């Protein structure tokens, strides 16, 4: 009889422990002294904003002292190769995976495979919302796209022709494009003349801008949902700033210098270091039985103009040095 009572209590405890709890089972917690290996996978190695995510991830791992960051990705944007890197991380039985998805829908099955194998997955920068990932850290892309559009409306007084630069297939960039279109729809005086697909290739940006500027000599603005116009100094060489505004995502150099020089009008900044550091924190907490209150962690977006660029640059310098 006593054995039946003990068994019943054990079953009751197991059931109550699973009900609505955000704690992970104790068996998933790392053993004392165990080093944790987190695979952190950006979209590609040749996209410069991700260099700062790497700094953030490695800095956070160093703070913990028992975390190794395995940073790897395709050399250039290739969703099939990115999937292979996730498969490799699963084969290596890493302790966690953090990904910026080139195409969230395409990666969903592979992400789910990792989770089913007991490897927690967090998304950063670009989400895979249909997957079993437990959290996403980054800007609210729909809202950020609206902010981009609102800046354009303000600078153009609600009228003029605009061309848009995006990269088709990326979940986060599509959401930004959707938000941008929503905002511009409120200004019937603004006409979208063309949407260019840059295919995550910053080298093509100067060519696209030169081609579009020649095709539309009365263009009022270039609007970029990614940072391609500011990744190199010559990308906007064909643009006459007196006639055409350039409003772009991302605030890494040489973008801030281009802003000071008047070649770019407004930049929208993201939390580049946080992409890495917050992802490592989320995985580390998860391995120690903690999950975030919400699966979506909005990092916020920075609006940088010539008026506040020096202050922003000073804050950036502190973040880069880790002070």
PDB file of C-alpha atoms in Angstrom:
ATOM      1  CA  UNK A   1       0.000   0.000   0.000  1.00  0.00           C
ATOM      2  CA  UNK A   2       2.844   2.355   0.940  1.00  0.00           C
ATOM      3  CA  UNK A   3       4.505   1.653  -2.423  1.00  0.00           C
ATOM      4  CA  UNK A   4       1.302   2.601  -4.249  1.00  0.00           C
ATOM      5  CA  UNK A   5       1.096   5.867  -2.271  1.00  0.00           C
ATOM      6  CA  UNK A   6       4.685   6.818  -3.112  1.00  0.00           C
ATOM      7  CA  UNK A   7       4.107   6.007  -6.778  1.00  0.00           C
ATOM      8  CA  UNK A   8       0.955   8.128  -6.878  1.00  0.00           C
ATOM      9  CA  UNK A   9       2.801  11.084  -5.310  1.00  0.00           C
ATOM     10  CA  UNK A  10       5.590  10.769  -7.823  1.00  0.00           C
ATOM     11  CA  UNK A  11       3.130  10.820 -10.728  1.00  0.00           C
ATOM     12  CA  UNK A  12       1.310  13.819  -9.247  1.00  0.00           C
ATOM     13  CA  UNK A  13       4.555  15.725  -8.826  1.00  0.00           C
ATOM     14  CA  UNK A  14       5.593  14.972 -12.383  1.00  0.00           C
ATOM     15  CA  UNK A  15       2.270  16.188 -13.760  1.00  0.00           C
ATOM     16  CA  UNK A  16       2.188  19.350 -11.640  1.00  0.00           C
ATOM     17  CA  UNK A  17       5.797  20.104 -12.520  1.00  0.00           C
ATOM     18  CA  UNK A  18       4.990  20.109 -16.232  1.00  0.00           C
ATOM     19  CA  UNK A  19       1.824  22.189 -16.032  1.00  0.00           C
ATOM     20  CA  UNK A  20       2.463  25.737 -17.291  1.00  0.00           C
ATOM     21  CA  UNK A  21       6.046  25.776 -16.043  1.00  0.00           C
ATOM     22  CA  UNK A  22       8.750  27.729 -17.867  1.00  0.00           C
ATOM     23  CA  UNK A  23      11.531  25.830 -16.159  1.00  0.00           C
ATOM     24  CA  UNK A  24      13.478  23.230 -18.143  1.00  0.00           C
ATOM     25  CA  UNK A  25      13.820  19.693 -16.744  1.00  0.00           C
ATOM     26  CA  UNK A  26      16.780  19.365 -14.396  1.00  0.00           C
ATOM     27  CA  UNK A  27      18.216  16.618 -16.612  1.00  0.00           C
ATOM     28  CA  UNK A  28      18.810  19.268 -19.312  1.00  0.00           C
ATOM     29  CA  UNK A  29      20.907  21.450 -17.026  1.00  0.00           C
ATOM     30  CA  UNK A  30      24.667  21.343 -17.699  1.00  0.00           C
ATOM     31  CA  UNK A  31      26.802  19.405 -15.254  1.00  0.00           C
ATOM     32  CA  UNK A  32      29.040  21.350 -12.888  1.00  0.00           C
ATOM     33  CA  UNK A  33      32.139  22.513 -14.745  1.00  0.00           C
ATOM     34  CA  UNK A  34      30.730  21.551 -18.160  1.00  0.00           C
ATOM     35  CA  UNK A  35      31.655  23.809 -21.082  1.00  0.00           C
ATOM     36  CA  UNK A  36      28.774  24.778 -23.322  1.00  0.00           C
ATOM     37  CA  UNK A  37      29.150  25.011 -27.093  1.00  0.00           C
ATOM     38  CA  UNK A  38      26.776  27.391 -28.875  1.00  0.00           C
ATOM     39  CA  UNK A  39      26.709  27.480 -32.679  1.00  0.00           C
ATOM     40  CA  UNK A  40      26.036  31.075 -33.771  1.00  0.00           C
ATOM     41  CA  UNK A  41      25.162  31.242 -37.461  1.00  0.00           C
ATOM     42  CA  UNK A  42      24.724  34.583 -39.307  1.00  0.00           C
ATOM     43  CA  UNK A  43      23.246  34.869 -42.787  1.00  0.00           C
ATOM     44  CA  UNK A  44      26.696  35.097 -44.368  1.00  0.00           C
ATOM     45  CA  UNK A  45      30.256  35.973 -43.450  1.00  0.00           C
ATOM     46  CA  UNK A  46      30.562  38.737 -46.064  1.00  0.00           C
ATOM     47  CA  UNK A  47      27.773  40.910 -44.608  1.00  0.00           C
ATOM     48  CA  UNK A  48      29.659  43.416 -42.418  1.00  0.00           C
ATOM     49  CA  UNK A  49      26.986  44.064 -39.782  1.00  0.00           C
ATOM     50  CA  UNK A  50      27.425  40.519 -38.525  1.00  0.00           C
ATOM     51  CA  UNK A  51      31.025  41.184 -37.494  1.00  0.00           C
ATOM     52  CA  UNK A  52      29.631  43.087 -34.505  1.00  0.00           C
ATOM     53  CA  UNK A  53      27.287  40.237 -33.599  1.00  0.00           C
ATOM     54  CA  UNK A  54      30.367  38.018 -33.436  1.00  0.00           C
ATOM     55  CA  UNK A  55      32.075  40.472 -31.065  1.00  0.00           C
ATOM     56  CA  UNK A  56      28.970  40.539 -28.861  1.00  0.00           C
ATOM     57  CA  UNK A  57      28.637  36.749 -28.769  1.00  0.00           C
ATOM     58  CA  UNK A  58      32.299  36.122 -27.969  1.00  0.00           C
ATOM     59  CA  UNK A  59      32.372  38.884 -25.355  1.00  0.00           C
ATOM     60  CA  UNK A  60      29.338  37.408 -23.579  1.00  0.00           C
ATOM     61  CA  UNK A  61      30.807  33.900 -23.766  1.00  0.00           C
ATOM     62  CA  UNK A  62      34.030  35.177 -22.192  1.00  0.00           C
ATOM     63  CA  UNK A  63      32.041  36.757 -19.365  1.00  0.00           C
ATOM     64  CA  UNK A  64      30.438  33.393 -18.565  1.00  0.00           C
ATOM     65  CA  UNK A  65      33.780  31.634 -18.709  1.00  0.00           C
ATOM     66  CA  UNK A  66      32.408  28.220 -19.666  1.00  0.00           C
ATOM     67  CA  UNK A  67      30.883  28.959 -23.083  1.00  0.00           C
ATOM     68  CA  UNK A  68      32.492  28.440 -26.503  1.00  0.00           C
ATOM     69  CA  UNK A  69      31.025  30.240 -29.518  1.00  0.00           C
ATOM     70  CA  UNK A  70      31.196  28.280 -32.770  1.00  0.00           C
ATOM     71  CA  UNK A  71      30.811  31.077 -35.333  1.00  0.00           C
ATOM     72  CA  UNK A  72      30.317  29.904 -38.902  1.00  0.00           C
ATOM     73  CA  UNK A  73      28.165  30.565 -41.948  1.00  0.00           C
ATOM     74  CA  UNK A  74      28.288  30.546 -45.754  1.00  0.00           C
ATOM     75  CA  UNK A  75      30.902  32.953 -47.131  1.00  0.00           C
ATOM     76  CA  UNK A  76      28.091  34.647 -49.081  1.00  0.00           C
ATOM     77  CA  UNK A  77      24.313  34.421 -48.842  1.00  0.00           C
ATOM     78  CA  UNK A  78      23.184  30.880 -49.704  1.00  0.00           C
ATOM     79  CA  UNK A  79      20.178  29.426 -47.913  1.00  0.00           C
ATOM     80  CA  UNK A  80      21.044  25.834 -48.831  1.00  0.00           C
ATOM     81  CA  UNK A  81      24.536  26.198 -47.367  1.00  0.00           C
ATOM     82  CA  UNK A  82      23.133  27.874 -44.267  1.00  0.00           C
ATOM     83  CA  UNK A  83      20.901  24.842 -43.792  1.00  0.00           C
ATOM     84  CA  UNK A  84      23.997  22.630 -44.050  1.00  0.00           C
ATOM     85  CA  UNK A  85      25.676  24.577 -41.249  1.00  0.00           C
ATOM     86  CA  UNK A  86      22.666  23.904 -39.011  1.00  0.00           C
ATOM     87  CA  UNK A  87      22.786  20.220 -39.945  1.00  0.00           C
ATOM     88  CA  UNK A  88      26.484  20.189 -39.024  1.00  0.00           C
ATOM     89  CA  UNK A  89      25.732  21.774 -35.644  1.00  0.00           C
ATOM     90  CA  UNK A  90      23.138  19.055 -34.977  1.00  0.00           C
ATOM     91  CA  UNK A  91      25.659  16.347 -35.899  1.00  0.00           C
ATOM     92  CA  UNK A  92      28.188  17.918 -33.501  1.00  0.00           C
ATOM     93  CA  UNK A  93      25.573  17.774 -30.707  1.00  0.00           C
ATOM     94  CA  UNK A  94      26.134  21.417 -29.750  1.00  0.00           C
ATOM     95  CA  UNK A  95      24.396  22.745 -26.644  1.00  0.00           C
ATOM     96  CA  UNK A  96      22.476  25.465 -28.446  1.00  0.00           C
ATOM     97  CA  UNK A  97      22.065  27.182 -31.815  1.00  0.00           C
ATOM     98  CA  UNK A  98      21.487  30.870 -32.607  1.00  0.00           C
ATOM     99  CA  UNK A  99      20.590  31.766 -36.212  1.00  0.00           C
ATOM    100  CA  UNK A 100      19.877  34.775 -38.394  1.00  0.00           C
ATOM    101  CA  UNK A 101      17.779  33.122 -41.088  1.00  0.00           C
ATOM    102  CA  UNK A 102      18.205  33.900 -44.750  1.00  0.00           C
ATOM    103  CA  UNK A 103      14.812  32.288 -45.287  1.00  0.00           C
ATOM    104  CA  UNK A 104      12.881  31.341 -42.162  1.00  0.00           C
ATOM    105  CA  UNK A 105      10.351  29.112 -43.915  1.00  0.00           C
ATOM    106  CA  UNK A 106      13.088  27.211 -45.743  1.00  0.00           C
ATOM    107  CA  UNK A 107      14.962  26.557 -42.477  1.00  0.00           C
ATOM    108  CA  UNK A 108      11.931  25.667 -40.340  1.00  0.00           C
ATOM    109  CA  UNK A 109      12.161  21.890 -40.835  1.00  0.00           C
ATOM    110  CA  UNK A 110      15.880  21.841 -39.992  1.00  0.00           C
ATOM    111  CA  UNK A 111      15.389  24.059 -36.937  1.00  0.00           C
ATOM    112  CA  UNK A 112      12.669  21.703 -35.738  1.00  0.00           C
ATOM    113  CA  UNK A 113      15.038  18.788 -36.273  1.00  0.00           C
ATOM    114  CA  UNK A 114      17.551  20.469 -33.943  1.00  0.00           C
ATOM    115  CA  UNK A 115      14.929  21.108 -31.271  1.00  0.00           C
ATOM    116  CA  UNK A 116      13.640  17.536 -31.525  1.00  0.00           C
ATOM    117  CA  UNK A 117      17.239  16.392 -30.974  1.00  0.00           C
ATOM    118  CA  UNK A 118      17.292  18.316 -27.692  1.00  0.00           C
ATOM    119  CA  UNK A 119      19.173  21.374 -28.970  1.00  0.00           C
ATOM    120  CA  UNK A 120      17.495  24.695 -28.092  1.00  0.00           C
ATOM    121  CA  UNK A 121      17.347  27.243 -30.906  1.00  0.00           C
ATOM    122  CA  UNK A 122      17.074  31.025 -30.694  1.00  0.00           C
ATOM    123  CA  UNK A 123      16.690  33.323 -33.701  1.00  0.00           C
ATOM    124  CA  UNK A 124      18.264  36.763 -34.009  1.00  0.00           C
ATOM    125  CA  UNK A 125      18.010  39.521 -36.626  1.00  0.00           C
ATOM    126  CA  UNK A 126      15.816  37.403 -38.924  1.00  0.00           C
ATOM    127  CA  UNK A 127      13.222  35.040 -37.509  1.00  0.00           C
ATOM    128  CA  UNK A 128      11.736  31.663 -38.424  1.00  0.00           C
ATOM    129  CA  UNK A 129       8.396  32.223 -36.656  1.00  0.00           C
ATOM    130  CA  UNK A 130       6.798  28.925 -37.745  1.00  0.00           C
ATOM    131  CA  UNK A 131       9.601  26.865 -36.228  1.00  0.00           C
ATOM    132  CA  UNK A 132      10.068  25.472 -32.718  1.00  0.00           C
ATOM    133  CA  UNK A 133      12.670  28.099 -31.812  1.00  0.00           C
ATOM    134  CA  UNK A 134      12.026  29.329 -28.274  1.00  0.00           C
ATOM    135  CA  UNK A 135      12.847  33.029 -28.791  1.00  0.00           C
ATOM    136  CA  UNK A 136      13.655  35.761 -31.297  1.00  0.00           C
ATOM    137  CA  UNK A 137      15.802  38.824 -30.579  1.00  0.00           C
ATOM    138  CA  UNK A 138      15.818  41.758 -32.995  1.00  0.00           C
ATOM    139  CA  UNK A 139      13.926  44.772 -34.256  1.00  0.00           C
ATOM    140  CA  UNK A 140      10.218  44.678 -34.961  1.00  0.00           C
ATOM    141  CA  UNK A 141      10.738  44.594 -38.712  1.00  0.00           C
ATOM    142  CA  UNK A 142       7.200  45.598 -39.696  1.00  0.00           C
ATOM    143  CA  UNK A 143       7.326  48.607 -37.368  1.00  0.00           C
ATOM    144  CA  UNK A 144      10.867  49.455 -38.506  1.00  0.00           C
ATOM    145  CA  UNK A 145       9.742  49.443 -42.130  1.00  0.00           C
ATOM    146  CA  UNK A 146       6.981  51.869 -41.204  1.00  0.00           C
ATOM    147  CA  UNK A 147       9.549  54.148 -39.537  1.00  0.00           C
ATOM    148  CA  UNK A 148      11.609  54.086 -42.732  1.00  0.00           C
ATOM    149  CA  UNK A 149       8.521  55.110 -44.693  1.00  0.00           C
ATOM    150  CA  UNK A 150       7.573  57.832 -42.226  1.00  0.00           C
ATOM    151  CA  UNK A 151      11.063  59.320 -42.497  1.00  0.00           C
ATOM    152  CA  UNK A 152      10.710  59.373 -46.279  1.00  0.00           C
ATOM    153  CA  UNK A 153       7.313  61.057 -46.109  1.00  0.00           C
ATOM    154  CA  UNK A 154       8.685  63.706 -43.744  1.00  0.00           C
ATOM    155  CA  UNK A 155      11.776  64.458 -45.841  1.00  0.00           C
ATOM    156  CA  UNK A 156       9.892  64.508 -49.163  1.00  0.00           C
ATOM    157  CA  UNK A 157       6.892  66.473 -47.868  1.00  0.00           C
ATOM    158  CA  UNK A 158       4.704  63.574 -48.945  1.00  0.00           C
ATOM    159  CA  UNK A 159       5.457  63.660 -52.677  1.00  0.00           C
ATOM    160  CA  UNK A 160       7.948  62.348 -55.216  1.00  0.00           C
ATOM    161  CA  UNK A 161       9.222  59.189 -56.882  1.00  0.00           C
ATOM    162  CA  UNK A 162      11.109  56.622 -54.806  1.00  0.00           C
ATOM    163  CA  UNK A 163      13.016  53.429 -55.569  1.00  0.00           C
ATOM    164  CA  UNK A 164      13.392  50.643 -53.021  1.00  0.00           C
ATOM    165  CA  UNK A 165      16.266  48.222 -52.481  1.00  0.00           C
ATOM    166  CA  UNK A 166      15.564  44.885 -50.784  1.00  0.00           C
ATOM    167  CA  UNK A 167      16.647  41.245 -50.870  1.00  0.00           C
ATOM    168  CA  UNK A 168      13.827  38.886 -51.806  1.00  0.00           C
ATOM    169  CA  UNK A 169      13.315  35.754 -49.702  1.00  0.00           C
ATOM    170  CA  UNK A 170      14.580  37.034 -46.358  1.00  0.00           C
ATOM    171  CA  UNK A 171      11.856  36.945 -43.708  1.00  0.00           C
ATOM    172  CA  UNK A 172      12.924  40.075 -41.857  1.00  0.00           C
ATOM    173  CA  UNK A 173      13.496  42.137 -45.010  1.00  0.00           C
ATOM    174  CA  UNK A 174      10.101  41.165 -46.407  1.00  0.00           C
ATOM    175  CA  UNK A 175       8.464  42.381 -43.209  1.00  0.00           C
ATOM    176  CA  UNK A 176      10.374  45.665 -43.423  1.00  0.00           C
ATOM    177  CA  UNK A 177       9.284  46.036 -47.032  1.00  0.00           C
ATOM    178  CA  UNK A 178       5.674  45.390 -46.011  1.00  0.00           C
ATOM    179  CA  UNK A 179       5.910  48.038 -43.275  1.00  0.00           C
ATOM    180  CA  UNK A 180       7.515  50.509 -45.672  1.00  0.00           C
ATOM    181  CA  UNK A 181       4.716  50.000 -48.208  1.00  0.00           C
ATOM    182  CA  UNK A 182       2.092  50.447 -45.489  1.00  0.00           C
ATOM    183  CA  UNK A 183       3.581  53.775 -44.462  1.00  0.00           C
ATOM    184  CA  UNK A 184       3.982  55.072 -48.029  1.00  0.00           C
ATOM    185  CA  UNK A 185       0.382  54.115 -48.825  1.00  0.00           C
ATOM    186  CA  UNK A 186      -0.643  56.938 -46.483  1.00  0.00           C
ATOM    187  CA  UNK A 187       1.103  59.451 -48.758  1.00  0.00           C
ATOM    188  CA  UNK A 188      -0.578  59.184 -52.195  1.00  0.00           C
ATOM    189  CA  UNK A 189       1.839  61.785 -53.530  1.00  0.00           C
ATOM    190  CA  UNK A 190       4.702  59.318 -53.238  1.00  0.00           C
ATOM    191  CA  UNK A 191       5.151  56.860 -56.118  1.00  0.00           C
ATOM    192  CA  UNK A 192       7.210  53.677 -55.899  1.00  0.00           C
ATOM    193  CA  UNK A 193       8.783  53.442 -59.366  1.00  0.00           C
ATOM    194  CA  UNK A 194      10.745  50.228 -58.867  1.00  0.00           C
ATOM    195  CA  UNK A 195      11.782  47.657 -56.234  1.00  0.00           C
ATOM    196  CA  UNK A 196      15.258  46.220 -56.776  1.00  0.00           C
ATOM    197  CA  UNK A 197      16.349  42.788 -55.507  1.00  0.00           C
ATOM    198  CA  UNK A 198      19.993  43.049 -54.450  1.00  0.00           C
ATOM    199  CA  UNK A 199      20.205  39.358 -53.465  1.00  0.00           C
ATOM    200  CA  UNK A 200      22.202  40.235 -50.312  1.00  0.00           C
ATOM    201  CA  UNK A 201      25.102  41.285 -52.550  1.00  0.00           C
ATOM    202  CA  UNK A 202      26.451  44.648 -51.410  1.00  0.00           C
ATOM    203  CA  UNK A 203      28.900  44.735 -54.323  1.00  0.00           C
ATOM    204  CA  UNK A 204      25.944  45.141 -56.714  1.00  0.00           C
ATOM    205  CA  UNK A 205      24.588  48.143 -54.836  1.00  0.00           C
ATOM    206  CA  UNK A 206      26.556  50.832 -56.711  1.00  0.00           C
ATOM    207  CA  UNK A 207      25.481  49.287 -60.020  1.00  0.00           C
ATOM    208  CA  UNK A 208      21.818  49.160 -59.015  1.00  0.00           C
ATOM    209  CA  UNK A 209      21.815  52.750 -57.764  1.00  0.00           C
ATOM    210  CA  UNK A 210      23.612  54.002 -60.889  1.00  0.00           C
ATOM    211  CA  UNK A 211      21.158  52.151 -63.155  1.00  0.00           C
ATOM    212  CA  UNK A 212      18.113  53.409 -61.276  1.00  0.00           C
ATOM    213  CA  UNK A 213      19.389  56.983 -61.114  1.00  0.00           C
ATOM    214  CA  UNK A 214      19.855  57.009 -64.907  1.00  0.00           C
ATOM    215  CA  UNK A 215      16.454  55.441 -65.497  1.00  0.00           C
ATOM    216  CA  UNK A 216      14.639  57.850 -63.179  1.00  0.00           C
ATOM    217  CA  UNK A 217      16.444  61.225 -63.334  1.00  0.00           C
ATOM    218  CA  UNK A 218      13.704  62.851 -61.245  1.00  0.00           C
ATOM    219  CA  UNK A 219      13.977  60.293 -58.429  1.00  0.00           C
ATOM    220  CA  UNK A 220      13.334  61.888 -55.039  1.00  0.00           C
ATOM    221  CA  UNK A 221      14.724  59.126 -52.815  1.00  0.00           C
ATOM    222  CA  UNK A 222      16.394  55.754 -52.548  1.00  0.00           C
ATOM    223  CA  UNK A 223      14.952  53.674 -49.694  1.00  0.00           C
ATOM    224  CA  UNK A 224      16.916  50.607 -48.546  1.00  0.00           C
ATOM    225  CA  UNK A 225      15.479  48.076 -46.090  1.00  0.00           C
ATOM    226  CA  UNK A 226      19.034  46.765 -45.575  1.00  0.00           C
ATOM    227  CA  UNK A 227      22.385  48.510 -45.220  1.00  0.00           C
ATOM    228  CA  UNK A 228      23.828  47.896 -48.698  1.00  0.00           C
ATOM    229  CA  UNK A 229      24.118  51.612 -49.677  1.00  0.00           C
ATOM    230  CA  UNK A 230      26.382  52.294 -46.699  1.00  0.00           C
ATOM    231  CA  UNK A 231      28.533  49.165 -46.646  1.00  0.00           C
ATOM    232  CA  UNK A 232      30.961  50.795 -49.112  1.00  0.00           C
ATOM    233  CA  UNK A 233      31.839  54.443 -49.728  1.00  0.00           C
ATOM    234  CA  UNK A 234      31.091  54.438 -53.466  1.00  0.00           C
ATOM    235  CA  UNK A 235      27.644  52.828 -53.475  1.00  0.00           C
ATOM    236  CA  UNK A 236      25.872  56.203 -53.648  1.00  0.00           C
ATOM    237  CA  UNK A 237      28.386  57.879 -55.999  1.00  0.00           C
ATOM    238  CA  UNK A 238      25.782  58.295 -58.761  1.00  0.00           C
ATOM    239  CA  UNK A 239      23.364  60.147 -56.463  1.00  0.00           C
ATOM    240  CA  UNK A 240      23.161  63.944 -56.351  1.00  0.00           C
ATOM    241  CA  UNK A 241      22.243  64.642 -52.692  1.00  0.00           C
ATOM    242  CA  UNK A 242      20.722  67.990 -53.679  1.00  0.00           C
ATOM    243  CA  UNK A 243      18.102  66.158 -55.752  1.00  0.00           C
ATOM    244  CA  UNK A 244      17.793  62.675 -54.230  1.00  0.00           C
ATOM    245  CA  UNK A 245      17.661  61.533 -50.601  1.00  0.00           C
ATOM    246  CA  UNK A 246      19.155  58.239 -49.443  1.00  0.00           C
ATOM    247  CA  UNK A 247      17.446  56.645 -46.441  1.00  0.00           C
ATOM    248  CA  UNK A 248      18.884  53.324 -45.386  1.00  0.00           C
ATOM    249  CA  UNK A 249      19.020  50.742 -42.663  1.00  0.00           C
ATOM    250  CA  UNK A 250      22.218  50.189 -40.678  1.00  0.00           C
ATOM    251  CA  UNK A 251      24.663  52.483 -38.983  1.00  0.00           C
ATOM    252  CA  UNK A 252      28.072  50.849 -39.320  1.00  0.00           C
ATOM    253  CA  UNK A 253      30.950  52.665 -40.991  1.00  0.00           C
ATOM    254  CA  UNK A 254      31.318  54.161 -43.514  1.00  0.00           C
ATOM    255  CA  UNK A 255      27.622  54.937 -43.035  1.00  0.00           C
ATOM    256  CA  UNK A 256      28.127  57.487 -40.269  1.00  0.00           C
ATOM    257  CA  UNK A 257      30.735  59.351 -42.333  1.00  0.00           C
ATOM    258  CA  UNK A 258      28.416  59.328 -45.360  1.00  0.00           C
ATOM    259  CA  UNK A 259      25.715  60.797 -43.130  1.00  0.00           C
ATOM    260  CA  UNK A 260      28.036  63.572 -41.918  1.00  0.00           C
ATOM    261  CA  UNK A 261      29.006  64.331 -45.525  1.00  0.00           C
ATOM    262  CA  UNK A 262      25.369  64.634 -46.594  1.00  0.00           C
ATOM    263  CA  UNK A 263      25.507  61.682 -49.019  1.00  0.00           C
ATOM    264  CA  UNK A 264      22.994  59.833 -46.838  1.00  0.00           C
ATOM    265  CA  UNK A 265      20.086  61.592 -45.124  1.00  0.00           C
ATOM    266  CA  UNK A 266      18.818  59.176 -42.440  1.00  0.00           C
ATOM    267  CA  UNK A 267      20.053  55.833 -41.114  1.00  0.00           C
ATOM    268  CA  UNK A 268      18.140  53.301 -39.038  1.00  0.00           C
ATOM    269  CA  UNK A 269      20.337  51.380 -36.610  1.00  0.00           C
ATOM    270  CA  UNK A 270      19.910  47.951 -35.058  1.00  0.00           C
ATOM    271  CA  UNK A 271      21.437  46.342 -31.949  1.00  0.00           C
ATOM    272  CA  UNK A 272      24.336  44.658 -33.708  1.00  0.00           C
ATOM    273  CA  UNK A 273      26.351  43.672 -30.642  1.00  0.00           C
ATOM    274  CA  UNK A 274      23.146  42.506 -28.947  1.00  0.00           C
ATOM    275  CA  UNK A 275      22.428  40.061 -31.769  1.00  0.00           C
ATOM    276  CA  UNK A 276      25.348  38.052 -30.448  1.00  0.00           C
ATOM    277  CA  UNK A 277      25.405  38.822 -26.736  1.00  0.00           C
ATOM    278  CA  UNK A 278      21.648  38.503 -26.181  1.00  0.00           C
ATOM    279  CA  UNK A 279      21.475  35.256 -28.158  1.00  0.00           C
ATOM    280  CA  UNK A 280      24.224  33.724 -26.021  1.00  0.00           C
ATOM    281  CA  UNK A 281      22.440  34.955 -22.873  1.00  0.00           C
ATOM    282  CA  UNK A 282      19.153  33.440 -24.017  1.00  0.00           C
ATOM    283  CA  UNK A 283      20.762  30.064 -24.737  1.00  0.00           C
ATOM    284  CA  UNK A 284      22.731  30.114 -21.469  1.00  0.00           C
ATOM    285  CA  UNK A 285      19.621  30.938 -19.432  1.00  0.00           C
ATOM    286  CA  UNK A 286      17.634  28.249 -21.233  1.00  0.00           C
ATOM    287  CA  UNK A 287      20.266  25.657 -20.376  1.00  0.00           C
ATOM    288  CA  UNK A 288      19.927  26.726 -16.735  1.00  0.00           C
ATOM    289  CA  UNK A 289      16.148  26.402 -16.647  1.00  0.00           C
ATOM    290  CA  UNK A 290      15.053  29.937 -17.569  1.00  0.00           C
ATOM    291  CA  UNK A 291      13.014  31.108 -20.544  1.00  0.00           C
ATOM    292  CA  UNK A 292      12.146  34.721 -21.463  1.00  0.00           C
ATOM    293  CA  UNK A 293       8.713  36.110 -20.473  1.00  0.00           C
ATOM    294  CA  UNK A 294       7.922  36.531 -24.175  1.00  0.00           C
ATOM    295  CA  UNK A 295       9.329  34.632 -27.159  1.00  0.00           C
ATOM    296  CA  UNK A 296       9.660  37.917 -29.076  1.00  0.00           C
ATOM    297  CA  UNK A 297      12.249  40.343 -27.705  1.00  0.00           C
ATOM    298  CA  UNK A 298      12.050  43.675 -29.524  1.00  0.00           C
ATOM    299  CA  UNK A 299      15.470  45.343 -29.434  1.00  0.00           C
ATOM    300  CA  UNK A 300      14.203  48.668 -30.759  1.00  0.00           C
ATOM    301  CA  UNK A 301      15.579  50.714 -33.661  1.00  0.00           C
ATOM    302  CA  UNK A 302      17.755  53.860 -33.664  1.00  0.00           C
ATOM    303  CA  UNK A 303      17.006  56.803 -35.975  1.00  0.00           C
ATOM    304  CA  UNK A 304      20.288  58.576 -36.769  1.00  0.00           C
ATOM    305  CA  UNK A 305      20.533  61.934 -38.559  1.00  0.00           C
ATOM    306  CA  UNK A 306      23.219  64.612 -38.953  1.00  0.00           C
ATOM    307  CA  UNK A 307      21.864  66.217 -35.779  1.00  0.00           C
ATOM    308  CA  UNK A 308      22.590  63.237 -33.504  1.00  0.00           C
ATOM    309  CA  UNK A 309      25.267  61.306 -35.436  1.00  0.00           C
ATOM    310  CA  UNK A 310      28.168  62.454 -33.236  1.00  0.00           C
ATOM    311  CA  UNK A 311      26.393  61.364 -30.062  1.00  0.00           C
ATOM    312  CA  UNK A 312      25.524  58.031 -31.671  1.00  0.00           C
ATOM    313  CA  UNK A 313      29.140  57.551 -32.804  1.00  0.00           C
ATOM    314  CA  UNK A 314      30.373  58.183 -29.245  1.00  0.00           C
ATOM    315  CA  UNK A 315      27.982  55.556 -27.867  1.00  0.00           C
ATOM    316  CA  UNK A 316      29.040  53.144 -30.617  1.00  0.00           C
ATOM    317  CA  UNK A 317      32.689  53.589 -29.672  1.00  0.00           C
ATOM    318  CA  UNK A 318      31.881  52.611 -26.092  1.00  0.00           C
ATOM    319  CA  UNK A 319      29.993  49.521 -27.234  1.00  0.00           C
ATOM    320  CA  UNK A 320      32.828  48.509 -29.541  1.00  0.00           C
ATOM    321  CA  UNK A 321      35.401  48.817 -26.761  1.00  0.00           C
ATOM    322  CA  UNK A 322      33.144  47.046 -24.277  1.00  0.00           C
ATOM    323  CA  UNK A 323      33.325  49.946 -21.813  1.00  0.00           C
TER     324      UNK A 323
END
